[in-house]
């Protein structure tokens, strides 16, 4: 069955947090989903040969390169999957697209609007040659989120009136958590804003089917100096005695307006003690509401205001039924999915689009818009929170 | 026991939603709490004699007046309890204070800063003569809220870093809900902003022990015309065929900064389908967090970041233990309280302050500050959400 | 309005936990509900004159008697409200009924089946003379419970297939909590079984509209000796150095069958650390389910299996809408009720039945059936949990 | 890194629901965990060559056999993983053990006590030869469950006093769900009892560290005839017009006593509308409680009664911290796991035991005890629920 399918060679750059999550996706997607192409874990790229080789063995990649430029030129590579910090995205993505490789780049797409624009220009040009590109806003692929999008698109909550969204973590709340690239503006572009705020911007736009038209923002850095990391892996590190500056925001708070004019309220923080990965979004429409919290990721709450008052109430939908997005491929009802499944679904959607010769979503244009929102928030924050329109 | 205590004659003006809640408080407070003075339900004031008399019988008031001016001059009246719409607060409160009567005025204190300033001037003068005044921010008296305040004051979450607060209702989400005074700027001053936004401003200031120093806001009116009410009671009415304009905001979204500089995110809406009276506040500090939702009013969630990670997690505190605020007077653990208990506690706190000859809280100064915050939000909203400092 | 109504003189016996709850009901019921008769708090009965007088003043009763026999003979007394431990119920209730007074007796109705039978005989005889009687299974009057009953009766979950019910508290989990009458078989009849197990038996029968036909039970006493109380009030006391025996069960676990044959699983415990007053009942029918937990007493969960799978899920019904049982008399949606409101509703239902000259529910026959279930559980537990049929 | 490790050849028999879950485990365990042996997906066994070959390709197995006897004789096979219905377990397991292969057999271990005894005899004999065996009670490997076990073992809730456990599903609540092997006593041994009741028996014993000593049970079949399946896969099938009998129980309700004498209350049902895979267990000890619900599988609730009452409350532990069982190998805090991770952990624990030459748990002795409990429940149910001691 699977052997007859054309192969899709993947080169993955970076092999830490996202590298492991993407590897899990490439390894398993075709085991559960019927795909038009069969992904091959062709080459893993890392700068240190020894560590990269160890990672390749551990994660199941066939070969290793230490220079991403070599990887993107390989004939057996069809897709370049960029899992490195934001400062590297533009250069790698543009080169890969120009080399005729499809690109999946992690979010946020880039560190600046200028980079994102250059990437989008390259993507448009490549698309004309049948070369596709996509940004890794994985949380769109959580079944409950996709169900939310579907219900809104079908008019099940009427016209969108208000959105509230929060992304709350607490891994930086301890002032002794050491520095890492995420706290360095050069590497990360911004702090909570781009790292997690970008997700709730994307989710809002995805679920409502609208774009943010303007924002009013406020940025805060609570801890301005931290231990320099002796080692760091994932979100956890060990600090030494030396201290260095934090050059990004610790929390971003912003108001926004959707293209329809509907107001939205956002907050992204890595300082909310007790909230580990609480991605919450609630949309109120003229005839109902939907609400989601990633801390209970297999559940969507849906309120249908057209129901009789006697029994109206938020439906706690356990999004594990065969009729729910992506679920049929997995387990029986009630046997919930976990974090990594979003990455599997991302691979599935990408491979299906490639098989069909179509542009996957979110596109680089979508990613560019998120980048512009991030930029507008920073500009607003620098100007007394004045409402700032998002340009094209 | 109770008979020997000095009597405290109460005159209550207005006898609808708040009138019923306050009556319940005056009727029951001394049945559960040991009070220095014994409240008497002396006189109810209503403009229509017949309806006021019926209400007095129903609610248990000894007599009726149709002109509040008469009531505040009666010798057997010690406290004037103002339960009418905001446009009447200033005139009644000032006259009552000048007549030497203690005043309890419902929130928001007034419809404008100017009114609130005049009331405060009167209150300061009266206080010098031993005449006290208080604003009815009842939700401070929910045991879980008071516990939150206590934990924060005791340093149990460290230094306050962030606040998020929402007050969500849905009784206006139906575009056919008819007009009432709450949708009329003349009567109400503002819409969701002053009606429910005022509560979360007060709660934030109460729990953190800080004041808001500045805000950036956005106001929205989703439904601009509604049926004129044929009858209206509480939050529910019946509309006719005629339509009239809504002259206030339907939703208020705003960012703020506390005096310490800590950021806060707020939202007040009467359009959030499925949320009936969801007053939510979460405060993140440097060593912990507290979270509250009035939809589960007997519970406080508390995260203590100094606990070992193995068993750390939000404590779901059922705030019904004898050690919890106000609870000893009521029922055994687990036998929760309801909405109206906040009003009983308000009466208790007021009577105790009067018995001790002390200024109860929240004072008119506190109410005036909330009024200034409301005003600053309106000004910010009118100026592209520009951050607006709250003056004195 | 209220003055024109015939008065209903109440004599209440016992003035501690239940005495305070019933007083709150008699004081407030007619303030919110339109009643055919106006309750008067005529006389409070307590054995110690001084303490009874203090209680009467505190709680608002007009007079005091130290002998209940005197109270039931007073002309100004129409209803005798029995709030004393179970060992006194039969004697007082029978005497009151014979004296021509309506009776409200707290649950469990009696300490033995024989007592309950005698009481029922007296009640039947009295009923023929227009004298009514009722047992205080208050939790039936929680709006969410009554809504559950209504939905089941309307066929909204189809045919009842299974019930699970728990009543969990933890006030005895501490082995140093001192002895009180609830731990003395002479006074209380049984332990967790009759004290709280009786409630879930009644709730099951009330919600399903069926009776339990047989049971299989298990009783446990975890702490067999405790300090003798130096003082005790409500569920809390202070112990001395002396110790005495616990003569009742600490936990009751039992299986049952309803008249239809449907199985039910029950558990009553006062040793479940962290559960304060968790009364939980879930009923599964052929087309849906309902679930309730008193720790969230204003909520009913309802699953309608006829809804499309895409959005099916337990509805979290906030039982605070005007269309919900008892709610119209209270506050707007979302402004929840508390523990004591069940007692207000009980008074309302009783007074309305008396006004209409009808038998209120639950009747003494209903109470007798519960008593037979309790008895069958004890017999089953004594016979290796053998299934024991409940006779008539 | 991984290549240098000795290989562990796996033969898996059956490739439907469990086959897919186990494949996912064998495919991924060594990608996240450091294992002493490297699992190879050597051979998949299915009776239909074509379908088995398709499954092997889909799931990633190297080869196929249509007769399990051939598979267990292959030199490249070290472990036989039995994922077939219960009627086949004994024969395959015994043969495999005798052929010197380690065995992992799905739960319940067998359809009768006699089979389980024979299997255990074989396992004991094999163990002496270094050949190990294990039963697939996967839910033990949910991190929150393992944490519960650890806390209980460490005395964090004191002495165990009470247990309540439920396993609720609803996939049979619809009377038109067609027949499948799970409804056929010949194939399945029993119904809800063995299918899901076995899990909560095992979890209770695992978490408390005790065995059930006796039980009192009740079995029910609500729907006695169903459509004969035209096709069936997982828990879902399509029925034809023909009907056939259900020969097993639909629900099992039972009381039990642990070896210490502590009472426990159980319920297993596939008819609880709205509950999809609700495995709930709560243990109350002398100084605390733990509670778990698989519908929220990444959370453990823990109540510590030694905490001051002011802030005591169930800790909602998000079991996603590096200090939690199994978590370090996965994702950062808050990035929860799903259903299939239990199977990965099962493979990890098995491979580690095999690497260390140790008996993995649960052993066949453990499985046999569960079988005896199942049997005792059936005998009790047949004898008026009389308490039935579990023999050796
Ligand atoms: N979709 C999502 O939910 C998430 C997305 N991300 C995004 O994924 C990207 C990577 O983040 P993490 O995996 O968390 O970071 P990480 O720090 O765990 O891993 C970064 C990897 O990139 C490698 N790397 C760094 N600079 C490189 C260079 N110049 N050339 C080659 N390799 C280089 C590092 O060696 C490491 O393997 C970021 O853009 C981040 O924003 C991260 C976490 C979640
Ligand atoms: N603390 C809290 O949580 C709440 C506070 N409020 C505040 O309480 C006040 C009253 O609100 P509601 O009771 O909800 O309104 P409502 O419309 O239910 O009742 C208003 C009452 O005032 C009377 N009234 C109106 N104008 C009057 C006048 N000129 N002279 C004498 N009586 C007059 C009306 O006849 C009616 O009895 C408002 O300031 C409102 O903001 C309202 C609800 C909750
Ligand atoms: N419906 C419900 O939810 C509840 C019902 N109850 C029931 O209410 C009854 C009373 O329980 P609590 O109020 O909790 O007990 P308690 O101990 O708080 O009060 C008992 C009262 O009865 C008085 N008393 C005792 N023996 C007496 C006698 N021989 N003559 C006159 N007075 C006597 C005591 O002085 C005290 O005032 C019991 O039957 C109990 O089962 C109790 C709690 C809740
Ligand atoms: N640990 C857990 O949580 C779970 C355990 N199970 C257990 O796993 C076992 C299998 O159940 P499912 O996978 O759900 O059933 P299933 O019906 O989905 O799969 C059974 C598989 O066994 C094969 N099979 C049946 N008879 C066979 C035979 N004689 N020889 C070779 N293959 C045969 C079928 O072709 C099919 O591939 C059962 O013992 C069940 O109790 C099932 C579900 C969950």
mmCIF file with all atom_site columns, C-alpha atoms in Angstrom, chain B residues 1-4 17 20-21 24 27-28 30-34 54 56-61 139 167 169 234-236 274-277 294-299 316 318 320-322 328-341, chain C residues 1-4 17 20-21 24 27-28 30-34 54 56-61 139 167 169 234-236 274-277 294-299 316 318 320-322 328-341:
data_model
loop_
_atom_site.group_PDB
_atom_site.id
_atom_site.type_symbol
_atom_site.label_atom_id
_atom_site.label_alt_id
_atom_site.label_comp_id
_atom_site.label_asym_id
_atom_site.label_entity_id
_atom_site.label_seq_id
_atom_site.pdbx_PDB_ins_code
_atom_site.Cartn_x
_atom_site.Cartn_y
_atom_site.Cartn_z
_atom_site.occupancy
_atom_site.B_iso_or_equiv
_atom_site.pdbx_formal_charge
_atom_site.auth_seq_id
_atom_site.auth_comp_id
_atom_site.auth_asym_id
_atom_site.auth_atom_id
_atom_site.pdbx_PDB_model_num
ATOM 1   C CA . UNK B 1 1   ? -29.243 39.835 73.244 1.00 0.00 ? 1   UNK B CA 1
ATOM 2   C CA . UNK B 1 2   ? -30.146 41.793 70.137 1.00 0.00 ? 2   UNK B CA 1
ATOM 3   C CA . UNK B 1 3   ? -32.790 43.985 71.783 1.00 0.00 ? 3   UNK B CA 1
ATOM 4   C CA . UNK B 1 4   ? -30.355 45.815 73.986 1.00 0.00 ? 4   UNK B CA 1
ATOM 5   C CA . UNK B 1 17  ? -33.112 44.654 41.771 1.00 0.00 ? 17  UNK B CA 1
ATOM 6   C CA . UNK B 1 20  ? -34.518 43.562 46.979 1.00 0.00 ? 20  UNK B CA 1
ATOM 7   C CA . UNK B 1 21  ? -30.897 42.550 47.531 1.00 0.00 ? 21  UNK B CA 1
ATOM 8   C CA . UNK B 1 24  ? -32.404 40.837 52.199 1.00 0.00 ? 24  UNK B CA 1
ATOM 9   C CA . UNK B 1 27  ? -33.385 41.726 57.186 1.00 0.00 ? 27  UNK B CA 1
ATOM 10  C CA . UNK B 1 28  ? -30.840 39.026 57.874 1.00 0.00 ? 28  UNK B CA 1
ATOM 11  C CA . UNK B 1 30  ? -28.010 40.618 62.503 1.00 0.00 ? 30  UNK B CA 1
ATOM 12  C CA . UNK B 1 31  ? -29.502 37.109 62.499 1.00 0.00 ? 31  UNK B CA 1
ATOM 13  C CA . UNK B 1 32  ? -26.119 35.641 61.675 1.00 0.00 ? 32  UNK B CA 1
ATOM 14  C CA . UNK B 1 33  ? -23.571 38.249 62.708 1.00 0.00 ? 33  UNK B CA 1
ATOM 15  C CA . UNK B 1 34  ? -23.022 39.907 66.031 1.00 0.00 ? 34  UNK B CA 1
ATOM 16  C CA . UNK B 1 54  ? -46.765 47.017 48.047 1.00 0.00 ? 54  UNK B CA 1
ATOM 17  C CA . UNK B 1 56  ? -42.590 47.754 51.507 1.00 0.00 ? 56  UNK B CA 1
ATOM 18  C CA . UNK B 1 57  ? -45.022 45.066 52.607 1.00 0.00 ? 57  UNK B CA 1
ATOM 19  C CA . UNK B 1 58  ? -43.387 42.474 50.442 1.00 0.00 ? 58  UNK B CA 1
ATOM 20  C CA . UNK B 1 59  ? -39.858 43.325 51.523 1.00 0.00 ? 59  UNK B CA 1
ATOM 21  C CA . UNK B 1 60  ? -40.630 44.108 55.148 1.00 0.00 ? 60  UNK B CA 1
ATOM 22  C CA . UNK B 1 61  ? -40.147 47.855 55.510 1.00 0.00 ? 61  UNK B CA 1
ATOM 23  C CA . UNK B 1 139 ? -18.250 41.641 45.181 1.00 0.00 ? 139 UNK B CA 1
ATOM 24  C CA . UNK B 1 167 ? -16.848 40.639 33.671 1.00 0.00 ? 167 UNK B CA 1
ATOM 25  C CA . UNK B 1 169 ? -22.716 38.624 30.836 1.00 0.00 ? 169 UNK B CA 1
ATOM 26  C CA . UNK B 1 234 ? -34.436 43.588 36.814 1.00 0.00 ? 234 UNK B CA 1
ATOM 27  C CA . UNK B 1 235 ? -32.467 42.825 33.658 1.00 0.00 ? 235 UNK B CA 1
ATOM 28  C CA . UNK B 1 236 ? -35.496 41.536 31.724 1.00 0.00 ? 236 UNK B CA 1
ATOM 29  C CA . UNK B 1 274 ? -23.278 31.657 27.651 1.00 0.00 ? 274 UNK B CA 1
ATOM 30  C CA . UNK B 1 275 ? -21.547 33.754 30.305 1.00 0.00 ? 275 UNK B CA 1
ATOM 31  C CA . UNK B 1 276 ? -24.224 34.859 32.729 1.00 0.00 ? 276 UNK B CA 1
ATOM 32  C CA . UNK B 1 277 ? -22.340 36.645 35.470 1.00 0.00 ? 277 UNK B CA 1
ATOM 33  C CA . UNK B 1 294 ? -17.989 34.201 40.181 1.00 0.00 ? 294 UNK B CA 1
ATOM 34  C CA . UNK B 1 295 ? -19.689 31.396 38.241 1.00 0.00 ? 295 UNK B CA 1
ATOM 35  C CA . UNK B 1 296 ? -18.107 29.194 40.918 1.00 0.00 ? 296 UNK B CA 1
ATOM 36  C CA . UNK B 1 297 ? -18.276 31.773 43.671 1.00 0.00 ? 297 UNK B CA 1
ATOM 37  C CA . UNK B 1 298 ? -17.422 29.569 46.650 1.00 0.00 ? 298 UNK B CA 1
ATOM 38  C CA . UNK B 1 299 ? -14.058 28.588 45.191 1.00 0.00 ? 299 UNK B CA 1
ATOM 39  C CA . UNK B 1 316 ? -9.109  24.465 44.569 1.00 0.00 ? 316 UNK B CA 1
ATOM 40  C CA . UNK B 1 318 ? -13.666 25.601 48.802 1.00 0.00 ? 318 UNK B CA 1
ATOM 41  C CA . UNK B 1 320 ? -16.494 27.505 53.230 1.00 0.00 ? 320 UNK B CA 1
ATOM 42  C CA . UNK B 1 321 ? -14.300 26.799 56.245 1.00 0.00 ? 321 UNK B CA 1
ATOM 43  C CA . UNK B 1 322 ? -14.689 28.587 59.576 1.00 0.00 ? 322 UNK B CA 1
ATOM 44  C CA . UNK B 1 328 ? -18.003 31.254 60.666 1.00 0.00 ? 328 UNK B CA 1
ATOM 45  C CA . UNK B 1 329 ? -21.384 32.965 60.892 1.00 0.00 ? 329 UNK B CA 1
ATOM 46  C CA . UNK B 1 330 ? -22.961 30.689 58.303 1.00 0.00 ? 330 UNK B CA 1
ATOM 47  C CA . UNK B 1 331 ? -23.002 26.953 57.623 1.00 0.00 ? 331 UNK B CA 1
ATOM 48  C CA . UNK B 1 332 ? -20.658 23.972 57.925 1.00 0.00 ? 332 UNK B CA 1
ATOM 49  C CA . UNK B 1 333 ? -17.931 23.433 55.335 1.00 0.00 ? 333 UNK B CA 1
ATOM 50  C CA . UNK B 1 334 ? -19.170 22.729 51.826 1.00 0.00 ? 334 UNK B CA 1
ATOM 51  C CA . UNK B 1 335 ? -22.576 24.324 52.359 1.00 0.00 ? 335 UNK B CA 1
ATOM 52  C CA . UNK B 1 336 ? -21.908 27.229 50.015 1.00 0.00 ? 336 UNK B CA 1
ATOM 53  C CA . UNK B 1 337 ? -23.206 30.752 49.910 1.00 0.00 ? 337 UNK B CA 1
ATOM 54  C CA . UNK B 1 338 ? -25.050 32.533 47.110 1.00 0.00 ? 338 UNK B CA 1
ATOM 55  C CA . UNK B 1 339 ? -25.171 35.899 45.388 1.00 0.00 ? 339 UNK B CA 1
ATOM 56  C CA . UNK B 1 340 ? -27.073 37.769 48.069 1.00 0.00 ? 340 UNK B CA 1
ATOM 57  C CA . UNK B 1 341 ? -24.608 36.926 50.832 1.00 0.00 ? 341 UNK B CA 1
ATOM 58  C CA . UNK C 2 1   ? -50.338 42.591 49.942 1.00 0.00 ? 1   UNK C CA 1
ATOM 59  C CA . UNK C 2 2   ? -48.919 40.179 52.477 1.00 0.00 ? 2   UNK C CA 1
ATOM 60  C CA . UNK C 2 3   ? -50.948 41.438 55.439 1.00 0.00 ? 3   UNK C CA 1
ATOM 61  C CA . UNK C 2 4   ? -54.277 40.245 54.127 1.00 0.00 ? 4   UNK C CA 1
ATOM 62  C CA . UNK C 2 17  ? -27.756 23.773 62.690 1.00 0.00 ? 17  UNK C CA 1
ATOM 63  C CA . UNK C 2 20  ? -30.887 28.245 62.015 1.00 0.00 ? 20  UNK C CA 1
ATOM 64  C CA . UNK C 2 21  ? -31.509 27.024 58.468 1.00 0.00 ? 21  UNK C CA 1
ATOM 65  C CA . UNK C 2 24  ? -33.834 31.587 57.654 1.00 0.00 ? 24  UNK C CA 1
ATOM 66  C CA . UNK C 2 27  ? -38.062 34.568 57.851 1.00 0.00 ? 27  UNK C CA 1
ATOM 67  C CA . UNK C 2 28  ? -37.567 35.011 54.130 1.00 0.00 ? 28  UNK C CA 1
ATOM 68  C CA . UNK C 2 30  ? -42.724 35.148 51.827 1.00 0.00 ? 30  UNK C CA 1
ATOM 69  C CA . UNK C 2 31  ? -40.355 37.999 50.962 1.00 0.00 ? 31  UNK C CA 1
ATOM 70  C CA . UNK C 2 32  ? -39.588 36.384 47.630 1.00 0.00 ? 32  UNK C CA 1
ATOM 71  C CA . UNK C 2 33  ? -42.460 34.032 46.928 1.00 0.00 ? 33  UNK C CA 1
ATOM 72  C CA . UNK C 2 34  ? -46.141 34.699 46.732 1.00 0.00 ? 34  UNK C CA 1
ATOM 73  C CA . UNK C 2 54  ? -31.142 34.034 73.405 1.00 0.00 ? 54  UNK C CA 1
ATOM 74  C CA . UNK C 2 56  ? -35.163 33.188 69.805 1.00 0.00 ? 56  UNK C CA 1
ATOM 75  C CA . UNK C 2 57  ? -33.957 36.784 69.896 1.00 0.00 ? 57  UNK C CA 1
ATOM 76  C CA . UNK C 2 58  ? -31.074 36.049 67.586 1.00 0.00 ? 58  UNK C CA 1
ATOM 77  C CA . UNK C 2 59  ? -33.167 34.138 65.093 1.00 0.00 ? 59  UNK C CA 1
ATOM 78  C CA . UNK C 2 60  ? -36.300 36.245 65.363 1.00 0.00 ? 60  UNK C CA 1
ATOM 79  C CA . UNK C 2 61  ? -38.873 34.059 67.076 1.00 0.00 ? 61  UNK C CA 1
ATOM 80  C CA . UNK C 2 139 ? -31.873 18.790 48.548 1.00 0.00 ? 139 UNK C CA 1
ATOM 81  C CA . UNK C 2 167 ? -22.573 11.865 49.386 1.00 0.00 ? 167 UNK C CA 1
ATOM 82  C CA . UNK C 2 169 ? -17.919 14.767 53.427 1.00 0.00 ? 169 UNK C CA 1
ATOM 83  C CA . UNK C 2 234 ? -22.996 22.261 64.157 1.00 0.00 ? 234 UNK C CA 1
ATOM 84  C CA . UNK C 2 235 ? -20.477 19.744 62.856 1.00 0.00 ? 235 UNK C CA 1
ATOM 85  C CA . UNK C 2 236 ? -17.592 21.126 64.923 1.00 0.00 ? 236 UNK C CA 1
ATOM 86  C CA . UNK C 2 274 ? -11.239 17.180 50.525 1.00 0.00 ? 274 UNK C CA 1
ATOM 87  C CA . UNK C 2 275 ? -14.914 16.538 49.789 1.00 0.00 ? 275 UNK C CA 1
ATOM 88  C CA . UNK C 2 276 ? -16.879 18.875 51.999 1.00 0.00 ? 276 UNK C CA 1
ATOM 89  C CA . UNK C 2 277 ? -20.476 18.372 50.967 1.00 0.00 ? 277 UNK C CA 1
ATOM 90  C CA . UNK C 2 294 ? -23.666 19.965 45.113 1.00 0.00 ? 294 UNK C CA 1
ATOM 91  C CA . UNK C 2 295 ? -20.141 21.413 45.238 1.00 0.00 ? 295 UNK C CA 1
ATOM 92  C CA . UNK C 2 296 ? -21.297 23.300 42.128 1.00 0.00 ? 296 UNK C CA 1
ATOM 93  C CA . UNK C 2 297 ? -24.927 23.531 43.150 1.00 0.00 ? 297 UNK C CA 1
ATOM 94  C CA . UNK C 2 298 ? -26.157 26.014 40.556 1.00 0.00 ? 298 UNK C CA 1
ATOM 95  C CA . UNK C 2 299 ? -25.154 23.763 37.677 1.00 0.00 ? 299 UNK C CA 1
ATOM 96  C CA . UNK C 2 316 ? -23.315 22.858 31.535 1.00 0.00 ? 316 UNK C CA 1
ATOM 97  C CA . UNK C 2 318 ? -26.320 27.326 34.826 1.00 0.00 ? 318 UNK C CA 1
ATOM 98  C CA . UNK C 2 320 ? -30.289 30.470 37.199 1.00 0.00 ? 320 UNK C CA 1
ATOM 99  C CA . UNK C 2 321 ? -32.710 31.355 34.398 1.00 0.00 ? 321 UNK C CA 1
ATOM 100 C CA . UNK C 2 322 ? -36.265 32.510 35.021 1.00 0.00 ? 322 UNK C CA 1
ATOM 101 C CA . UNK C 2 328 ? -37.961 33.557 38.940 1.00 0.00 ? 328 UNK C CA 1
ATOM 102 C CA . UNK C 2 329 ? -38.413 34.686 42.535 1.00 0.00 ? 329 UNK C CA 1
ATOM 103 C CA . UNK C 2 330 ? -34.732 35.387 43.000 1.00 0.00 ? 330 UNK C CA 1
ATOM 104 C CA . UNK C 2 331 ? -32.006 37.138 41.007 1.00 0.00 ? 331 UNK C CA 1
ATOM 105 C CA . UNK C 2 332 ? -31.029 37.617 37.368 1.00 0.00 ? 332 UNK C CA 1
ATOM 106 C CA . UNK C 2 333 ? -29.259 34.826 35.480 1.00 0.00 ? 333 UNK C CA 1
ATOM 107 C CA . UNK C 2 334 ? -25.836 33.905 36.804 1.00 0.00 ? 334 UNK C CA 1
ATOM 108 C CA . UNK C 2 335 ? -26.451 35.300 40.287 1.00 0.00 ? 335 UNK C CA 1
ATOM 109 C CA . UNK C 2 336 ? -26.445 31.906 41.975 1.00 0.00 ? 336 UNK C CA 1
ATOM 110 C CA . UNK C 2 337 ? -28.148 30.605 45.070 1.00 0.00 ? 337 UNK C CA 1
ATOM 111 C CA . UNK C 2 338 ? -26.599 29.045 48.167 1.00 0.00 ? 338 UNK C CA 1
ATOM 112 C CA . UNK C 2 339 ? -27.178 26.210 50.588 1.00 0.00 ? 339 UNK C CA 1
ATOM 113 C CA . UNK C 2 340 ? -29.969 27.820 52.585 1.00 0.00 ? 340 UNK C CA 1
ATOM 114 C CA . UNK C 2 341 ? -32.180 28.464 49.569 1.00 0.00 ? 341 UNK C CA 1
#
